[in-house]
Coordinates of C-alpha atoms in Angstrom, one line a residue:
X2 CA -36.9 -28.5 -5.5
X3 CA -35.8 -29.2 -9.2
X4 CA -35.6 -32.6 -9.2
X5 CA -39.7 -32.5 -7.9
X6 CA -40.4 -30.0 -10.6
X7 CA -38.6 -32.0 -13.1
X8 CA -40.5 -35.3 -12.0
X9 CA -43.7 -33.4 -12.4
X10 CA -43.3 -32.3 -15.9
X11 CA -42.5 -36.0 -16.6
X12 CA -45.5 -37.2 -15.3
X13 CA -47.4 -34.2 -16.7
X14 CA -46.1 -35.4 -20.6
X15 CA -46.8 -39.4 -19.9
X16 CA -50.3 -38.8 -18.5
X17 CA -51.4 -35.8 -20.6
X18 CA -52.7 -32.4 -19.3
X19 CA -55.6 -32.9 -17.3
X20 CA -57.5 -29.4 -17.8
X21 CA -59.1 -27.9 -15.2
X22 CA -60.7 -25.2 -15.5
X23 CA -59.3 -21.6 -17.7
X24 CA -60.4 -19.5 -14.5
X25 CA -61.3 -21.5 -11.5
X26 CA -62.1 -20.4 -7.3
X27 CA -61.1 -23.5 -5.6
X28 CA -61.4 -23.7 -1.8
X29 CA -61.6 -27.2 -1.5
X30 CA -59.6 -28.6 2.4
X31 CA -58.7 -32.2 3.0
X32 CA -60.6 -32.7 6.9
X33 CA -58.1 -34.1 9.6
X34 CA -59.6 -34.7 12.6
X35 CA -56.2 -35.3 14.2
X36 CA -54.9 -32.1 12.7
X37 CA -55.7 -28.5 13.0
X38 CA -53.4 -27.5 10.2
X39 CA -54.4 -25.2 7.9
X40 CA -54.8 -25.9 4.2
X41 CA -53.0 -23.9 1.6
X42 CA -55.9 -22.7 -0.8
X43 CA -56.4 -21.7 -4.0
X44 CA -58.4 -18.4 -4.5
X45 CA -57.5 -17.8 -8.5
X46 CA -55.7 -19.2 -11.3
X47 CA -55.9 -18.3 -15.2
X48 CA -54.8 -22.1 -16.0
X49 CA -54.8 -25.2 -13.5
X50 CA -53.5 -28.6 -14.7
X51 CA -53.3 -31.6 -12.4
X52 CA -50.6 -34.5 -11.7
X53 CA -49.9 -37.7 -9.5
X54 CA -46.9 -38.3 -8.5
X55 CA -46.4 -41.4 -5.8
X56 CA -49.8 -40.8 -4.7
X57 CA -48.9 -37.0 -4.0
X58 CA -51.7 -34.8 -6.1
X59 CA -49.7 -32.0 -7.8
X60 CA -51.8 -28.5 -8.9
X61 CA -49.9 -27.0 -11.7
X62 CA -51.0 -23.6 -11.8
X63 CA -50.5 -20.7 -14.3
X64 CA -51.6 -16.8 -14.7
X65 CA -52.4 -14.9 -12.1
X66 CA -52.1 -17.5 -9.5
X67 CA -53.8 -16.7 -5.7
X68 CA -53.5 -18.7 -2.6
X69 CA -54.4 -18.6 0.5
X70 CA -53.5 -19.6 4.5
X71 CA -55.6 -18.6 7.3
X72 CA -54.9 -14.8 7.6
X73 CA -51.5 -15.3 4.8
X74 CA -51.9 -14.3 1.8
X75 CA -49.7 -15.0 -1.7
X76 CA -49.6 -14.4 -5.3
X77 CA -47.2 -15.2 -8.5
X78 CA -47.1 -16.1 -11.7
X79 CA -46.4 -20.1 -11.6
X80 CA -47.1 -22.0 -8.6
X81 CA -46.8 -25.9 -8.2
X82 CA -49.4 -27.2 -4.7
X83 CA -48.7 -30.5 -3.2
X84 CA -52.0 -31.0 -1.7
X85 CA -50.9 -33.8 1.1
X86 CA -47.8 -32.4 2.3
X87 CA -49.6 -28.7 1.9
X88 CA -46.1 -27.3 0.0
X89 CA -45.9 -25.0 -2.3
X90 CA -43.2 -24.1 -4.8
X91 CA -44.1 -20.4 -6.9
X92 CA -42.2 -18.7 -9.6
X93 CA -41.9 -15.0 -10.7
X94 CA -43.7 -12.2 -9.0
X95 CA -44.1 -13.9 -5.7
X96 CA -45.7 -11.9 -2.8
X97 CA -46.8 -12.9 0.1
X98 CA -48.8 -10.6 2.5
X99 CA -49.4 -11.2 6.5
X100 CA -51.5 -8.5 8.2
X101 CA -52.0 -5.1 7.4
X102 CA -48.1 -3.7 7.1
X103 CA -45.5 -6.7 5.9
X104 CA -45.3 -8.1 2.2
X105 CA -42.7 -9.7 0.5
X106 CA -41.8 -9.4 -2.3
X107 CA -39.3 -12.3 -4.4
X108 CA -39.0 -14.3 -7.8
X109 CA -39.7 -17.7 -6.4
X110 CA -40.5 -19.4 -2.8
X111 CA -40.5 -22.5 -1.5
X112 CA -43.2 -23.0 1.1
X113 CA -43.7 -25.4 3.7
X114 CA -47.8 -25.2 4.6
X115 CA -47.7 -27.0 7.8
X116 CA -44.7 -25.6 9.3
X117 CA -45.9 -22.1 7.9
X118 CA -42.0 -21.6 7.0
X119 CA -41.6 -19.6 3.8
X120 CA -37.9 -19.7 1.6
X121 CA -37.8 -17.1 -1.0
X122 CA -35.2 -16.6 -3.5
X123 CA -34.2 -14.0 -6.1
X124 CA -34.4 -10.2 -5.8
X125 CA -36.0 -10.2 -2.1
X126 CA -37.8 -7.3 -0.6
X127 CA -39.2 -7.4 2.5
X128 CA -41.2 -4.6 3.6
X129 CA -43.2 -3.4 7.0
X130 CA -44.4 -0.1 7.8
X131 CA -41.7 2.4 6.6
X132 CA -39.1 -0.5 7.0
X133 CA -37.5 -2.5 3.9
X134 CA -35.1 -5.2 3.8
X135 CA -33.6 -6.2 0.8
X136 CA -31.4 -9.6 -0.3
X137 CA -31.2 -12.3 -2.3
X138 CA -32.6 -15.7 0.0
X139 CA -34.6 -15.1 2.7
X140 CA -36.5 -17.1 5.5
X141 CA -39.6 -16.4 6.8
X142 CA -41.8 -17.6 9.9
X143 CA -45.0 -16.8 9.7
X144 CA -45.6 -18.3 13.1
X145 CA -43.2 -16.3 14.9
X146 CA -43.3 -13.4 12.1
X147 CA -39.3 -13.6 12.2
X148 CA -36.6 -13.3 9.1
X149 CA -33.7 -14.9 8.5
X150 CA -30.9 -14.2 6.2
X151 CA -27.1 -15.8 6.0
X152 CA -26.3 -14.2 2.8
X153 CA -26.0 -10.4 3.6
X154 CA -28.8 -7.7 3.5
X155 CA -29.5 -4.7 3.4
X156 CA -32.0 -2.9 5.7
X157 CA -33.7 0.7 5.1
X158 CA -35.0 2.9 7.7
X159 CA -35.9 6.2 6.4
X160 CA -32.2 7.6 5.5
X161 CA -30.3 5.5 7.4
X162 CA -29.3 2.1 6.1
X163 CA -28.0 -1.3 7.1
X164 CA -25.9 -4.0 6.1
X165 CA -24.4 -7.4 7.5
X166 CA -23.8 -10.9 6.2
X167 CA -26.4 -12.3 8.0
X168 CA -28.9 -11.7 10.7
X169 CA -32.5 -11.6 11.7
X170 CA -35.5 -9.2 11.7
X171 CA -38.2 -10.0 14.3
X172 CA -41.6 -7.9 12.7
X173 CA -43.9 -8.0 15.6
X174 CA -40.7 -6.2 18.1
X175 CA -39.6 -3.7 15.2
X176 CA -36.2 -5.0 15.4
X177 CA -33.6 -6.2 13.5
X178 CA -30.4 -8.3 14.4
X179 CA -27.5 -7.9 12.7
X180 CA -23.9 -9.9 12.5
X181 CA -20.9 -9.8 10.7
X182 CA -19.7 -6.8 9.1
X183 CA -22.3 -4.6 10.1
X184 CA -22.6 -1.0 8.2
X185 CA -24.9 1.6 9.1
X186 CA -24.6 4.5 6.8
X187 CA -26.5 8.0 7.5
X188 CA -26.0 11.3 6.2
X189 CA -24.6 12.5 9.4
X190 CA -22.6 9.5 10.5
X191 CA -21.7 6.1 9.7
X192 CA -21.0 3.1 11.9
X193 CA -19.4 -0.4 11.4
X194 CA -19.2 -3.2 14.5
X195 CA -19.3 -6.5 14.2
X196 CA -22.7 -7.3 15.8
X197 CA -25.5 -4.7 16.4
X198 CA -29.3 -5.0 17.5
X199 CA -31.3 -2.6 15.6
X200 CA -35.1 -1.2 17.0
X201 CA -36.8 0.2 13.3
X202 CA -39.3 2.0 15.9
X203 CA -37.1 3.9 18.3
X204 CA -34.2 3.6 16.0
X205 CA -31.7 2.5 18.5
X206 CA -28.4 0.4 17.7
X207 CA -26.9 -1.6 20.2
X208 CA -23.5 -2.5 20.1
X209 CA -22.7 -5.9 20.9
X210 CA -18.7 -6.1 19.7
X211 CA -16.2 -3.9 18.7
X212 CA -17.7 -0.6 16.9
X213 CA -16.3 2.5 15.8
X214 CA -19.2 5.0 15.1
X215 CA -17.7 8.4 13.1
X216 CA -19.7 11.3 12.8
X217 CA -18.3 14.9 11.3
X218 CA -14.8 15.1 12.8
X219 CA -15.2 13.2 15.6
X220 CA -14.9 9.3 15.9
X221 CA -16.1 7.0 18.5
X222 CA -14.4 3.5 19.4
X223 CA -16.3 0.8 22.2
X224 CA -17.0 -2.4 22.7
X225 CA -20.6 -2.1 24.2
X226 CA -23.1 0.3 24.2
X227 CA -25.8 2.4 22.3
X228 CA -26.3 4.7 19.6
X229 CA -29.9 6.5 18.9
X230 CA -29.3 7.0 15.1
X231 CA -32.0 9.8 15.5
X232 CA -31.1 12.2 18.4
X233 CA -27.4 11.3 18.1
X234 CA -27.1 10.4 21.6
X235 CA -24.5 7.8 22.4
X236 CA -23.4 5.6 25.5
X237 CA -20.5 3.8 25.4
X238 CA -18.1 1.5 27.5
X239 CA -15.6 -1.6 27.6
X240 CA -12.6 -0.1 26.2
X241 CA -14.5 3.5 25.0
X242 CA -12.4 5.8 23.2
X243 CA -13.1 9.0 21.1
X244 CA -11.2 10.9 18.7
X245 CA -11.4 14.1 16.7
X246 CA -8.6 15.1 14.7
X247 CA -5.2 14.8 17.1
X248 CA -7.3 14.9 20.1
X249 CA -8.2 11.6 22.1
X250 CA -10.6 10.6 25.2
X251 CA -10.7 7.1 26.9
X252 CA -13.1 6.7 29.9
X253 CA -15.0 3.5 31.7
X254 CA -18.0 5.2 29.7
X255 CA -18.8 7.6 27.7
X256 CA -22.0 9.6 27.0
X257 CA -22.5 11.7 23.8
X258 CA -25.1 14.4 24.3
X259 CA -26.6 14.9 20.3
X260 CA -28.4 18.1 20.8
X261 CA -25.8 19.4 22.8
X262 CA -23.0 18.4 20.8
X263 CA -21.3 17.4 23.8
X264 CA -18.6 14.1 24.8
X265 CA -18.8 13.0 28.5
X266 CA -16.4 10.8 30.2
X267 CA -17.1 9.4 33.4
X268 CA -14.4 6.9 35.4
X269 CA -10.8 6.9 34.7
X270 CA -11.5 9.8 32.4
X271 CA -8.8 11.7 30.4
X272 CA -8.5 13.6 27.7
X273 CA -5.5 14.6 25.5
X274 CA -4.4 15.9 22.2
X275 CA -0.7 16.6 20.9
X276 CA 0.7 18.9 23.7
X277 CA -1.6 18.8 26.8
X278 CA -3.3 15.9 29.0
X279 CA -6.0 16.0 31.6
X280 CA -7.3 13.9 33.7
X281 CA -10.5 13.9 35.7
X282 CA -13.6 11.6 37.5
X283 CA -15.7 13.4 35.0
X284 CA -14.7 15.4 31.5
X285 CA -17.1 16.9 29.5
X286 CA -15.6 18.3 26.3
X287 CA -18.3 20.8 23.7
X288 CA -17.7 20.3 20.6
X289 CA -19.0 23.6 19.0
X290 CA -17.2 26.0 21.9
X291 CA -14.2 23.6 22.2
X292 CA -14.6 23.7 26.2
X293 CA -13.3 20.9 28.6
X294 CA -14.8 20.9 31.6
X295 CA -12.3 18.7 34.2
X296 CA -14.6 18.1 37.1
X297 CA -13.3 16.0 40.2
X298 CA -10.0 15.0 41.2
X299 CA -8.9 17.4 38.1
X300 CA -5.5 17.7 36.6
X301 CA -4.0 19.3 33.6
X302 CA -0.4 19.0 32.2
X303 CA 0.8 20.6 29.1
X304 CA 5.0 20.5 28.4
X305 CA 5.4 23.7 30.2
X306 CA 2.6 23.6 32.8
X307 CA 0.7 21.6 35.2
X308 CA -2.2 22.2 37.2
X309 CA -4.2 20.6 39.5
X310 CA -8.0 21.5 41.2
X311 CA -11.2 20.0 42.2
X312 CA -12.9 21.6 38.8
X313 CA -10.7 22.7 35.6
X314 CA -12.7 24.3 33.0
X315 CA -10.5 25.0 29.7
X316 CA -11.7 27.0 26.8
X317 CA -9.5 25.9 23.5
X318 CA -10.3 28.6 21.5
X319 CA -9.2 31.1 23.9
X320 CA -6.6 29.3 25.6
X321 CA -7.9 30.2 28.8
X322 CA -8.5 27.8 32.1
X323 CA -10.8 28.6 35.3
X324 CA -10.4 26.5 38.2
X325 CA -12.7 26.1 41.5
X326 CA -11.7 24.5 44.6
X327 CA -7.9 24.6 45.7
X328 CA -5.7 24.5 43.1
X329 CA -1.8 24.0 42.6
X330 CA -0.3 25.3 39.5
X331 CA 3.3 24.9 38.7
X332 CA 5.1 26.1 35.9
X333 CA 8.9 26.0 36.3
X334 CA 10.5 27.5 39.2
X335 CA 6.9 28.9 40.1
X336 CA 4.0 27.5 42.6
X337 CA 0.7 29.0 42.6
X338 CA -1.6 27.7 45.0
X339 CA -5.4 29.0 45.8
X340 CA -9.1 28.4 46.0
X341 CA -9.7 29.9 42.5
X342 CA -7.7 30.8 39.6
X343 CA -8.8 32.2 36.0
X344 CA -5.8 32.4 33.7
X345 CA -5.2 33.6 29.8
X346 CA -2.6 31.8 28.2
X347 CA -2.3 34.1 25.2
X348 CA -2.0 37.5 27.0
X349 CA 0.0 36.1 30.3
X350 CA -2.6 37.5 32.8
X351 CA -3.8 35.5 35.6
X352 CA -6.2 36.0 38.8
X353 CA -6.1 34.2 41.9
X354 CA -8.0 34.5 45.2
X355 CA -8.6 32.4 48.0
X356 CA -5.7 32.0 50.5
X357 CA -3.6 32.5 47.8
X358 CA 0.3 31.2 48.1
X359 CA 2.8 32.3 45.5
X360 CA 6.3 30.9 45.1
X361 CA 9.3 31.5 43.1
X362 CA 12.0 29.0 44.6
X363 CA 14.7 30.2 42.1
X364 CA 14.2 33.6 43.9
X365 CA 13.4 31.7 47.4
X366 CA 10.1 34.1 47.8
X367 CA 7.0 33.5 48.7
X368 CA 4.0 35.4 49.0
X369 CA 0.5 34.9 50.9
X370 CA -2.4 36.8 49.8
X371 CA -6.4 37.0 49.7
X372 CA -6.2 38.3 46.0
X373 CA -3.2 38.2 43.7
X374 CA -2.8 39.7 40.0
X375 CA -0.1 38.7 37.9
X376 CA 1.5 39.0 34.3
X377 CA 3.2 35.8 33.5
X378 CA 5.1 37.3 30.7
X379 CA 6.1 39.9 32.5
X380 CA 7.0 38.5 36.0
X381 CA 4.6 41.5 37.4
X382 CA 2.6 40.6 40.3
X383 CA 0.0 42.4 42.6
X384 CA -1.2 41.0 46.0
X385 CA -4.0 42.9 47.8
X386 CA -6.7 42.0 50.6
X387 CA -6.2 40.6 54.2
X388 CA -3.1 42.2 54.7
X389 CA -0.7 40.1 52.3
X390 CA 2.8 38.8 53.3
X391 CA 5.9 38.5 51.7
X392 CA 8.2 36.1 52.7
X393 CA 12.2 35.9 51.1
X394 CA 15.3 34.0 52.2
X395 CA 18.3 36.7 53.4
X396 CA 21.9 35.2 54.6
X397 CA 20.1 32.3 55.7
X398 CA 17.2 34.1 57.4
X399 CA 13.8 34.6 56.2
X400 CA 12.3 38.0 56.3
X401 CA 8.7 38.5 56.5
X402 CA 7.0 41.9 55.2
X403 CA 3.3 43.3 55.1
X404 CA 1.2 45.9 53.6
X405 CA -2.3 46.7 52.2
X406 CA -0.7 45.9 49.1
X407 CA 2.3 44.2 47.3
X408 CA 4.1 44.9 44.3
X409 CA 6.0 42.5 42.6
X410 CA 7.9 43.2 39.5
X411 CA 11.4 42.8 37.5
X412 CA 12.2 46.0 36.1
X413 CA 14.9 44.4 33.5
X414 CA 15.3 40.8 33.2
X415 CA 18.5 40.9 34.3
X416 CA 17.8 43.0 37.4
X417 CA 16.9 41.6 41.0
X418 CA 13.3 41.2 41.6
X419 CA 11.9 44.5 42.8
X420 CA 9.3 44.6 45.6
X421 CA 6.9 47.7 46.8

């Protein structure tokens, strides 16, 4: 490109200016009958000189310089038009317009007329609807209204923002395709992958590699999926992970509710954090109430505990669990079986019912009941409904007892359990 601009100044100081015209329209087109190619036209110019060079007719032109291309549109400062080959080379203030919504803006192009391919260098902005991309060499097909960049960028969409090494933004789809080192950076998240397709009009990212998306507290690890940067919605799989503070979720996929604020894992789903793990086809975890919801195939261990139900619902802030379907709890020496169970961890009372079965096998008893109340802390348990049974081992013989009710208790921990 210099060595033609160079050439053209020689040839411009051997031959003499050849002046013009100090304000000239020109719309003169070479006719090609073989050819429907459009001619790259002059609408304005402040100064035009004129140069040949190998037969090639060179328009120097100066000041307010305006050209045209079928429904293309561009302005600078400097402009140099090889009329046979239809190029262009511009300088300083370059724009070029296509349509009602895209303009770019650069400090100097390099156009190819018959192609309709467009290089511009320098301070690049590229700019459709509310969209603008901004780096320092871009390329542009006017054909196929597609950019190209290999030397990073950095794409605005409202308050979220882009960045990559390179990538392409197609301006008829609204989208944008990004690779290498992608960063998206919002006020309420920020994401970084290594290749992500970007839709300016729905404002969906699609992860195509390894991302890790983190928003407030919580961060999100996958190797596939999506992310709507305006809801907050999420799907997420190969390898999905999420993490807030020393808790962690893997699943086959994950689904992130924004409105809700809630993380659902679905296959292989589990959920853990520094004392307790649970497992589940399906665990849906809310943020704001800190509630994991273990549903199918449910289990929960902590160091001391583990329990096991169709459906576990945990509340963390209240250390409290609920489950539905039968359930098997077991906590040391004890066994709690039954259809459902609500239990408080901090004040040691639980509630069963449902064919309930209690056992203590340090103290070989057992007891079958509809409905059974119990104090953990205090080893105090009440059985009522359907006539409840006791059942305990005496000089190798079981002995069975029944009542309307059953009272359960250790009067001093070091005395014998006490039954009424």
């Amino acid at each position: 490109m210099y060595r033609l601009v160079r050439i053209a100044f020689i040839f411009l100081l051997s031959l003499g200016p050849i002046l013009l015209s100090a304000q000239i329209t020109d719309t003169t087109t070479v006719e090609n009958d073989t050819s429907k190619i459009e001619k790259v036209t002059v609408d304005n110019s402040n100064l035009a000189e004129g140069i040949k060079e190998n037969d090639e007719e060179i328009r120097i032109l100066k000041g307010d310089v305006r050209l045209r291309q079928g429904d293309v549109f561009m302005s600078c400062d400097t402009a140099y038009l090889y009329v046979s080959t239809n190029n262009l080379i511009a300088y300083q203030d370059v724009l070029i317009q296509q349509g009602d919504t895209l303009a770019i803006y650069a400090d100097s192009l390099v156009y190819q007329g018959n192609e309709k391919i467009a290089d511009l260098y320098g301070e690049v902005v590229l700019e459709n609807k509310e969209q603008r991309l901004f780096t320092n060499h871009l390329t542009y097909d006017l054909n196929t209204k597609v950019a190209t960049y290999f030397s990073g960028a950095l794409l605005t969409n409202d308050s979220t923002q882009l960045t990559s090494r390179r990538g392409y933004y197609y301006v008829d789809l609204d989208e944008a395709y990004f690779k290498d080192t992608v960063y998206v950076v919002d006020p309420e998240f920020s994401l970084i992958c290594d290749t992500l397709n970007y839709n300016t009009k729905t404002r969906i990212a699609t992860f195509l590699g390894p991302t890790r998306v983190d928003q407030n507290e919580g961060k999100i690890y996958c190797e596939r999926g999506f992310f709507n940067t305006k809801t907050r919605d999420a799907k997420l799989f190969n390898n999905a992970q999420y993490v807030k503070e020393d808790q962690q979720a893997t699943a086959d996929t994950i689904f992130y509710d924004g409105a809700l604020k809630q993380v659902i894992l679905e296959g292989n789903a589990q959920f853990q954090d520094s004392v307790k793990n649970a497992q589940a086809d399906r665990i849906r975890y809310d943020e704001e109430a800190e509630i994991i919801y273990l549903e199918g195939n449910a289990s929960y261990y902590s160091d001391t505990q583990s329990t096991e139900s169709d459906t576990i619902v945990y509340d963390q802030k209240q250390d409290r669990f609920r489950t539905t379907g039968r359930a098997t709890i077991v906590e040391k020496n004890q066994i709690l079986q039954a259809d459902i169970v609500d239990f408080d961890d901090q004040l040691g009372l639980g509630h069963a019912e449902g064919n309930v079965v209690w056992v203590d096998t340090a103290e070989q008893i057992t007891i079958v009941s509809e409905v059974v109340d119990y104090n953990k802390k205090t080893d105090y348990i009440l059985a009522y409904g359907g006539r409840p049974m006791l059942i305990t081992e005496v000089d190798a013989d079981s002995m069975w007892l029944t009542s309307d009710t059953l009272v359960s208790f250790i009067e001093n921990p070091d005395d014998s359990l006490r039954t009424l």
